[in-house]
Short mmCIF file of C-alpha atoms and ligand atoms in Angstrom, two decimals:
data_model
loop_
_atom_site.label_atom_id
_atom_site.label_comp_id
_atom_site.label_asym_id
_atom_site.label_seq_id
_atom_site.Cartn_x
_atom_site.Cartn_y
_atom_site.Cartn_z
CA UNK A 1 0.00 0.00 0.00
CA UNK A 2 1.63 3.22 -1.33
CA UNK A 3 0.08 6.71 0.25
CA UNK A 4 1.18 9.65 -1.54
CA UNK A 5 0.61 13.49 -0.89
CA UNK A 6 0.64 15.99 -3.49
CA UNK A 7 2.13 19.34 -2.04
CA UNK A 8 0.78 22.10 -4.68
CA UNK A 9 2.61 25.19 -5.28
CA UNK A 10 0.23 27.24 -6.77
CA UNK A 11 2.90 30.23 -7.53
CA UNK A 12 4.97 27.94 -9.11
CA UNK A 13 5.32 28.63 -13.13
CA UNK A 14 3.41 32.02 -12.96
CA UNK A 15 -0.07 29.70 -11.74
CA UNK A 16 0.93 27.30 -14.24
CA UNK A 17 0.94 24.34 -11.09
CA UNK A 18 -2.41 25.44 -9.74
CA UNK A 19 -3.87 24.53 -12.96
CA UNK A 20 -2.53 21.13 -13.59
CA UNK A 21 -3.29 19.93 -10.02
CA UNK A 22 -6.33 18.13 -10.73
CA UNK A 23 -4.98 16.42 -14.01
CA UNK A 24 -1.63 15.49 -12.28
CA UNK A 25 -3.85 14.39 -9.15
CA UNK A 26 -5.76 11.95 -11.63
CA UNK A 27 -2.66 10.65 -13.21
CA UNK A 28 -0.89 10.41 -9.31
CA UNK A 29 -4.16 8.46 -8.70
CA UNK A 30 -3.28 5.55 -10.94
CA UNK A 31 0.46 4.57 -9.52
CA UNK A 32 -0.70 5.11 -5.74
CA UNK A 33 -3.41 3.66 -3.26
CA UNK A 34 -4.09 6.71 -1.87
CA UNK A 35 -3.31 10.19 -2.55
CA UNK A 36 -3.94 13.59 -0.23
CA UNK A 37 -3.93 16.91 -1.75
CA UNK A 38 -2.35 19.28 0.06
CA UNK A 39 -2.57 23.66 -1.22
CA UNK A 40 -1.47 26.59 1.02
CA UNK A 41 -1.89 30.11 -0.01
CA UNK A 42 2.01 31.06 1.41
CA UNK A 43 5.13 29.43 1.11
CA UNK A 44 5.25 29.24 5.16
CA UNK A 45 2.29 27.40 4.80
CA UNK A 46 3.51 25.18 2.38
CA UNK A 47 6.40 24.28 4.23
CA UNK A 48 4.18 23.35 7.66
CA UNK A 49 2.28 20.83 4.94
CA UNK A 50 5.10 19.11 3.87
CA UNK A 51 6.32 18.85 7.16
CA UNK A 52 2.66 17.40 8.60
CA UNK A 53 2.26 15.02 5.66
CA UNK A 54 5.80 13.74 6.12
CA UNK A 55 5.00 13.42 10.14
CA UNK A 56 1.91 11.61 9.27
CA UNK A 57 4.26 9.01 7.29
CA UNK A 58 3.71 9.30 4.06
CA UNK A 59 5.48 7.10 1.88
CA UNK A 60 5.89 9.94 -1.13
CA UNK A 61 5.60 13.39 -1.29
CA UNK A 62 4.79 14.55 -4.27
CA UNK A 63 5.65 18.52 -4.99
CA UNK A 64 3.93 19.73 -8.31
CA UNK A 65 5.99 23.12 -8.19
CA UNK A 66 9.80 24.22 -9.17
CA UNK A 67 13.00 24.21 -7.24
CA UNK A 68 11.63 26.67 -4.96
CA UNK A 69 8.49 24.39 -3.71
CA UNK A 70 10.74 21.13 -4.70
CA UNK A 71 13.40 23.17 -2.02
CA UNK A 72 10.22 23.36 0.80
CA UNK A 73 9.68 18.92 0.13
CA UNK A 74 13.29 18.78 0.68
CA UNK A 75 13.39 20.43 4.01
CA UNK A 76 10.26 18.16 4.58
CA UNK A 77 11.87 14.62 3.55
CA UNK A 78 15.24 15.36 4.63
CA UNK A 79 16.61 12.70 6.84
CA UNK A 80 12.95 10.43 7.05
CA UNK A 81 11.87 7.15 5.37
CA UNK A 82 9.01 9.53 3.02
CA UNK A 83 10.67 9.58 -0.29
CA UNK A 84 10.28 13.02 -2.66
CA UNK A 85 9.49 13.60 -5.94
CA UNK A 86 8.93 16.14 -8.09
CA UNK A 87 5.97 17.15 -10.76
CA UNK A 88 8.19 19.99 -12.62
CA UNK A 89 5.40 23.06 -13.16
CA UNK A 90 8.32 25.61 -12.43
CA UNK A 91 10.69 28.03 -14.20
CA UNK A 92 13.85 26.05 -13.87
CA UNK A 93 12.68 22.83 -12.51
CA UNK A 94 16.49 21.18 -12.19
CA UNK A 95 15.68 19.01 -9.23
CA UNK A 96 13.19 17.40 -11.63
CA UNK A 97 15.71 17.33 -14.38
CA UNK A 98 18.30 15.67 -11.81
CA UNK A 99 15.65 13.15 -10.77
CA UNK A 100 15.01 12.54 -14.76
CA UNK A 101 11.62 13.19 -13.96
CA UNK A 102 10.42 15.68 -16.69
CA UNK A 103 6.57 15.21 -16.66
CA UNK A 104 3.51 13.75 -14.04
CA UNK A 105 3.83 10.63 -16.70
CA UNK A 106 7.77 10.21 -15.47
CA UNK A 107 6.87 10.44 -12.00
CA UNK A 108 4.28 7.78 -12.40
CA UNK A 109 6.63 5.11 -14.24
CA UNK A 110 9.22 5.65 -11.59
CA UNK A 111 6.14 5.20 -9.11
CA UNK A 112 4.90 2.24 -10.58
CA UNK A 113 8.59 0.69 -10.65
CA UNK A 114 9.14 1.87 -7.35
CA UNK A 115 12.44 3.55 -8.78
CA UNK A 116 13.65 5.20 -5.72
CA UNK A 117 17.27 6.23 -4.70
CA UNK A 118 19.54 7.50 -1.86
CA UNK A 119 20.82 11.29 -2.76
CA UNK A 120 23.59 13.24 -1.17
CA UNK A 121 21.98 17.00 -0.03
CA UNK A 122 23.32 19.61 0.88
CA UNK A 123 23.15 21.11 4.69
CA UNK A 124 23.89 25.03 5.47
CA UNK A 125 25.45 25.91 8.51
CA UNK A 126 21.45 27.44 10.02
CA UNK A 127 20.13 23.82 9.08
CA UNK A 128 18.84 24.68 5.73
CA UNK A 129 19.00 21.92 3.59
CA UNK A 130 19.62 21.94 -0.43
CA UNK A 131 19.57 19.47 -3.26
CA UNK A 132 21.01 20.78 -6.37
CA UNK A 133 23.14 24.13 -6.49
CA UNK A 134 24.43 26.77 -3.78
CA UNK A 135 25.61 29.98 -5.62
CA UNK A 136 27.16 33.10 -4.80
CA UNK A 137 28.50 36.23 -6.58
CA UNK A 138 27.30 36.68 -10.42
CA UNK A 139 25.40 33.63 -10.39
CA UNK A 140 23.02 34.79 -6.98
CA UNK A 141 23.16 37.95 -8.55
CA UNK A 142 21.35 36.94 -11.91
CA UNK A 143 19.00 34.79 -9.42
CA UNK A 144 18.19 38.15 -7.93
CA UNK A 145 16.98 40.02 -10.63
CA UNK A 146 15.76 36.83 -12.74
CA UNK A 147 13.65 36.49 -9.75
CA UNK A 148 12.38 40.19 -10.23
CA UNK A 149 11.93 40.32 -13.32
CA UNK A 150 8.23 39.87 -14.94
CA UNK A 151 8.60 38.75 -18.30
CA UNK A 152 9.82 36.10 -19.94
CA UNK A 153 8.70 33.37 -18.63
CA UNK A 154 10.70 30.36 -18.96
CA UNK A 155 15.24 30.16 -19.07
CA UNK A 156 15.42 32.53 -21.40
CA UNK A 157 15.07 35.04 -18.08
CA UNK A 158 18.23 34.02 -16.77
CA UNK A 159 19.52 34.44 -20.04
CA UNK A 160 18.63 38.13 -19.94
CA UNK A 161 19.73 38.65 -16.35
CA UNK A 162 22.72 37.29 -17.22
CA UNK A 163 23.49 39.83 -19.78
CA UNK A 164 21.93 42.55 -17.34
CA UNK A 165 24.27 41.62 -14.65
CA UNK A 166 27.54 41.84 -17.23
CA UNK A 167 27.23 45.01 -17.11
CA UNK A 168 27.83 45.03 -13.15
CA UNK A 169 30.47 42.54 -12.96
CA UNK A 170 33.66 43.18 -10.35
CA UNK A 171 35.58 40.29 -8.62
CA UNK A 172 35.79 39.76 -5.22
CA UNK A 173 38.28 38.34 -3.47
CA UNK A 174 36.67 35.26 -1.69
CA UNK A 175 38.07 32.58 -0.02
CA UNK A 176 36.95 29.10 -0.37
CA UNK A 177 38.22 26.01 2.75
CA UNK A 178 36.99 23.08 2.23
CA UNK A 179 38.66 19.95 4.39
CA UNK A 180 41.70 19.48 2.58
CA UNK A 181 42.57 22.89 0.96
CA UNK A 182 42.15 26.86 1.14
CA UNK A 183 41.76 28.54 -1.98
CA UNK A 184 41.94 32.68 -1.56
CA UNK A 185 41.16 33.85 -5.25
CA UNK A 186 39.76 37.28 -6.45
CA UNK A 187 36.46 35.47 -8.12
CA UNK A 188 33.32 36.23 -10.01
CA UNK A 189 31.42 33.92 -8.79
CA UNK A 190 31.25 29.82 -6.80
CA UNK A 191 29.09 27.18 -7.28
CA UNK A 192 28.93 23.87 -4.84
CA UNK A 193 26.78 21.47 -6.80
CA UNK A 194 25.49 18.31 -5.10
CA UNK A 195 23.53 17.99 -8.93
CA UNK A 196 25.41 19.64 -12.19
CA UNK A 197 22.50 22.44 -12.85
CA UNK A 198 20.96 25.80 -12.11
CA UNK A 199 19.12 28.37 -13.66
CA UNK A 200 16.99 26.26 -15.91
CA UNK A 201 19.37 23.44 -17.12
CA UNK A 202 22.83 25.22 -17.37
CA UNK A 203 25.37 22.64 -16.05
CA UNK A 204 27.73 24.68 -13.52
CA UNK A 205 29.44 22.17 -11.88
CA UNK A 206 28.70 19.60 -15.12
CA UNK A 207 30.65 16.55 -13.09
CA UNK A 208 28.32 16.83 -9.88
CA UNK A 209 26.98 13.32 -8.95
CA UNK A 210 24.25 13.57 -5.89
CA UNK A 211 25.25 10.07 -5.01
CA UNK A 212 29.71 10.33 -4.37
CA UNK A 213 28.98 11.99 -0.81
CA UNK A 214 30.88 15.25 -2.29
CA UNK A 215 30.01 18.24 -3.73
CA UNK A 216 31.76 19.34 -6.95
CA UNK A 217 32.90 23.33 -6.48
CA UNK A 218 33.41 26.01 -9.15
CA UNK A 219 34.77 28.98 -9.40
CA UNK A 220 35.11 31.49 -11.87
CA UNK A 221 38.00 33.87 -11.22
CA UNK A 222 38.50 37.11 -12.35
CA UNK A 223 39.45 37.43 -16.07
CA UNK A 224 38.31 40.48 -18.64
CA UNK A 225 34.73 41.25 -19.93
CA UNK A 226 35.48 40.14 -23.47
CA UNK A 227 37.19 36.60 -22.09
CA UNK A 228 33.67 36.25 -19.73
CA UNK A 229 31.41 36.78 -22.96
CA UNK A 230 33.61 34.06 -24.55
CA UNK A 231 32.72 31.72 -22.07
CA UNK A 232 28.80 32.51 -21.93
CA UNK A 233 27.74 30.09 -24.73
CA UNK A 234 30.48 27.37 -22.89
CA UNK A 235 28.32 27.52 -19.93
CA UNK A 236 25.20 25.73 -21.89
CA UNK A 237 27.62 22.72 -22.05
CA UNK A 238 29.32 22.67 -19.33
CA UNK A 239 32.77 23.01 -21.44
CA UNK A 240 33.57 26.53 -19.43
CA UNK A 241 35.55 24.30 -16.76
CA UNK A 242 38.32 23.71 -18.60
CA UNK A 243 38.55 27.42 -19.21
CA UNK A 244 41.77 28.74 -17.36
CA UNK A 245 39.94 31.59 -15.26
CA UNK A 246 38.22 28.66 -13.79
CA UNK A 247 39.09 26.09 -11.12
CA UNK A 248 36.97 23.39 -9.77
CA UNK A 249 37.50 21.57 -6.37
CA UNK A 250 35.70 18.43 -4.93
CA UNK A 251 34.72 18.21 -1.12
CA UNK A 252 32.80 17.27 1.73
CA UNK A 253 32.74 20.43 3.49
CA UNK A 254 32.62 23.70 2.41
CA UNK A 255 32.98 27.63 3.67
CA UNK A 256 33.21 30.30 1.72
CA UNK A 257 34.05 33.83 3.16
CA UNK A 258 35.35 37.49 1.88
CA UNK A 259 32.22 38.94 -0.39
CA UNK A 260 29.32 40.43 0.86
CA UNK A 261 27.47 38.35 -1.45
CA UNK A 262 24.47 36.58 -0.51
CA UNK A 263 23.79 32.71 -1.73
CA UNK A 264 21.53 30.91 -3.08
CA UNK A 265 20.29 27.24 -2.96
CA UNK A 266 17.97 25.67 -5.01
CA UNK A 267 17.66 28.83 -6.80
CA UNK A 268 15.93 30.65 -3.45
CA UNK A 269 17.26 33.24 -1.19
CA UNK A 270 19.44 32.14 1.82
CA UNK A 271 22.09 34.46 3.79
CA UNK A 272 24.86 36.17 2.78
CA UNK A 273 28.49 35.28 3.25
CA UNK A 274 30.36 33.64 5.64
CA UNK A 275 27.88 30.50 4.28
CA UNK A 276 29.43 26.85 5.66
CA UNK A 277 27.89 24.07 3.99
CA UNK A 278 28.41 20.42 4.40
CA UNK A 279 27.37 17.01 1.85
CA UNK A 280 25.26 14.64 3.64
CA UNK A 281 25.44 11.49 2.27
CA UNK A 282 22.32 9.45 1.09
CA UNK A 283 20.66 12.23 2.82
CA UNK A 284 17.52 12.10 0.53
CA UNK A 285 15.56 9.29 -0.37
CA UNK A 286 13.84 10.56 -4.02
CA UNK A 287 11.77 9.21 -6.82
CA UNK A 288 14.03 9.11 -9.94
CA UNK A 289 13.72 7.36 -13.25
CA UNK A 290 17.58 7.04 -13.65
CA UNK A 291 19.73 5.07 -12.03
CA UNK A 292 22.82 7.81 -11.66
CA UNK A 293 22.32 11.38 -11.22
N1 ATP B 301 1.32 28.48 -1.44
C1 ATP B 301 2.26 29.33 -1.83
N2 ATP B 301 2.00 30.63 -2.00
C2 ATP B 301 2.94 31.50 -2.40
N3 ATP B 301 4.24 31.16 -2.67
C3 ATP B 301 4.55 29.86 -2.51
C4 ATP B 301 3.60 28.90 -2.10
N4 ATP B 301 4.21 27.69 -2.05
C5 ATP B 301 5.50 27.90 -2.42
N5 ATP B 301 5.71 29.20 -2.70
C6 ATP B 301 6.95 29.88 -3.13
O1 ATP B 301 6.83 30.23 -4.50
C7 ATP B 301 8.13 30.48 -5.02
C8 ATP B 301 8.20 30.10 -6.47
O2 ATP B 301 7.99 28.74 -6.61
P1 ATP B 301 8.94 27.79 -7.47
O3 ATP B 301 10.34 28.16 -7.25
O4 ATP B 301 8.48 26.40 -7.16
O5 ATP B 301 8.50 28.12 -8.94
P2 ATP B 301 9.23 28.95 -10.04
O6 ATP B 301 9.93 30.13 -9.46
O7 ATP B 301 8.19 29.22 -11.09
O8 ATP B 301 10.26 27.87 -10.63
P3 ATP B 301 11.85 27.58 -10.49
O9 ATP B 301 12.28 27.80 -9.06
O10 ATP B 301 11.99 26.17 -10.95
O11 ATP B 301 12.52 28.56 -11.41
C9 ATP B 301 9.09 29.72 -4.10
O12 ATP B 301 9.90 30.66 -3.43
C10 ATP B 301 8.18 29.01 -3.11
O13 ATP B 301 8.72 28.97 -1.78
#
């Protein structure tokens, strides 16, 4: 017997989750024995739902929403026997990308299979947990004003802010300890990836694997305008690593310092710098249709 909870984020995709609740709800129907539907009209409240479902012991909780409402299940299932997964209805949706989980009908296969496995997340310093990407510097910055911006919908806003925040660009010098080295570098930005992605399927940290206990680290140092509009298009494939401003570390634990930048995880707001962060193996159990991430 399989009970499921569907945790709607109605904000999610501009309204775009609210709508396909009752359809994905239907389709949920058919892989499960019984499924609760679960709405809150703030994010607080969609956070306390996750957390009572989960409590109640649900075997799957099932957020229709993007990273930001797949961020509030993972705070939910973090550390319990209730496995996530994720309905994509979002901007960016790159948890559900990571899970391989594109569409309700993936999320029902994997159901029916009972395709679940152990992930690696995240864990800030405050107890905040996170599953795919923690940025700072450009990168947080383009999550800032993608997030403010109105129009498009869709990656091609990060796209924009991307070329918006050129304009802005300065490094920083920032220092980055993890457990085995110190690296003090005047950067444009860091990314710790537990998954490769951010921003709608652009592959920061494109050797991330949610399952090796570590978190793959990247950092863009400083190097001049024309050299950072080189690498732009690189970024789509991931091929801006082997780029010589950039250097990429693998670790356990993290801390970054210097900036007064402010992170973010999962693409939503956390604190700003000193941020510690730490890999916490098998951390997550999640509903994926592939067998690596
Ligand atoms: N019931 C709710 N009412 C208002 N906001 C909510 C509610 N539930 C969740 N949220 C918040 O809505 C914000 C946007 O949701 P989400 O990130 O899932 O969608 P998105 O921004 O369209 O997609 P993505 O993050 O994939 O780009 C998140 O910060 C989330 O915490």
């Amino acid at each position: 017997m399989t009970r499921a909870a569907l945790l709607v984020c109605p904000a999610s995709g501009k309204g775009r989750a609210a709508r396909m609740a009752g359809s994905v709800a239907a389709r949920l129907r058919t892989a499960v024995d019984r499924l609760d539907l679960h709405v809150a009209s703030s994010s607080e409240g969609t956070a306390a739902l996750a957390r009572r479902a989960v409590d109640d012991g649900v075997d799957v909780l099932v957020v229709l929403g993007g990273d930001g409402g797949a961020h509030l299940g993972v705070q939910a299932c973090a550390g319990t026997p209730t496995a996530l997964a994720v309905v994509p209805a979002g901007t960016g949706n790159d948890l559900a990308a990571a899970l391989g989980t594109t569409s309700v009908d993936d999320v029902v296969d994997a159901l029916c299979a009972r395709s679940t496995r152990a992930l690696d997340l995240g864990r800030l310093g405050n107890g905040t947990w996170f599953a795919t990407v923690l940025c700072a510097g450009f990168d947080s910055a383009v999550n800032e004003r993608a997030n403010g911006m109105r129009w498009p919908a869709g990656p091609r806003r990060y796209d924009l802010a991307i070329v918006a925040e050129l304009a802005a660009l300065r490094p920083e010098p920032l220092v980055v300890e993890t457990e085995d080295e110190r690296l003090e570098v005047d950067a444009l930005l860091v990314a710790i990836g537990n998954t490769t992605s951010y921003g709608g399927g652009i592959p920061v940290c494109p050797d991330a694997d949610a399952a090796d206990g570590l978190f793959d680290i990247t950092v863009v140092g400083a190097a001049p305008r024309r050299t950072l509009l080189r690498m732009l298009p690189t970024l789509r494939t991931g091929r801006h690593v082997d780029h010589p401003a950039v250097r990429t570390l693998r670790a356990k634990s993290v801390r970054l310092s210097g900036p007064s930048w402010v992170g973010y995880a999962d693409g939503e707001r956390m604190h700003g710098l000193p941020l510690p962060v730490e890999c916490r193996s098998a951390a997550l159990l999640a509903v994926t249709s592939i067998p690596s991430v």
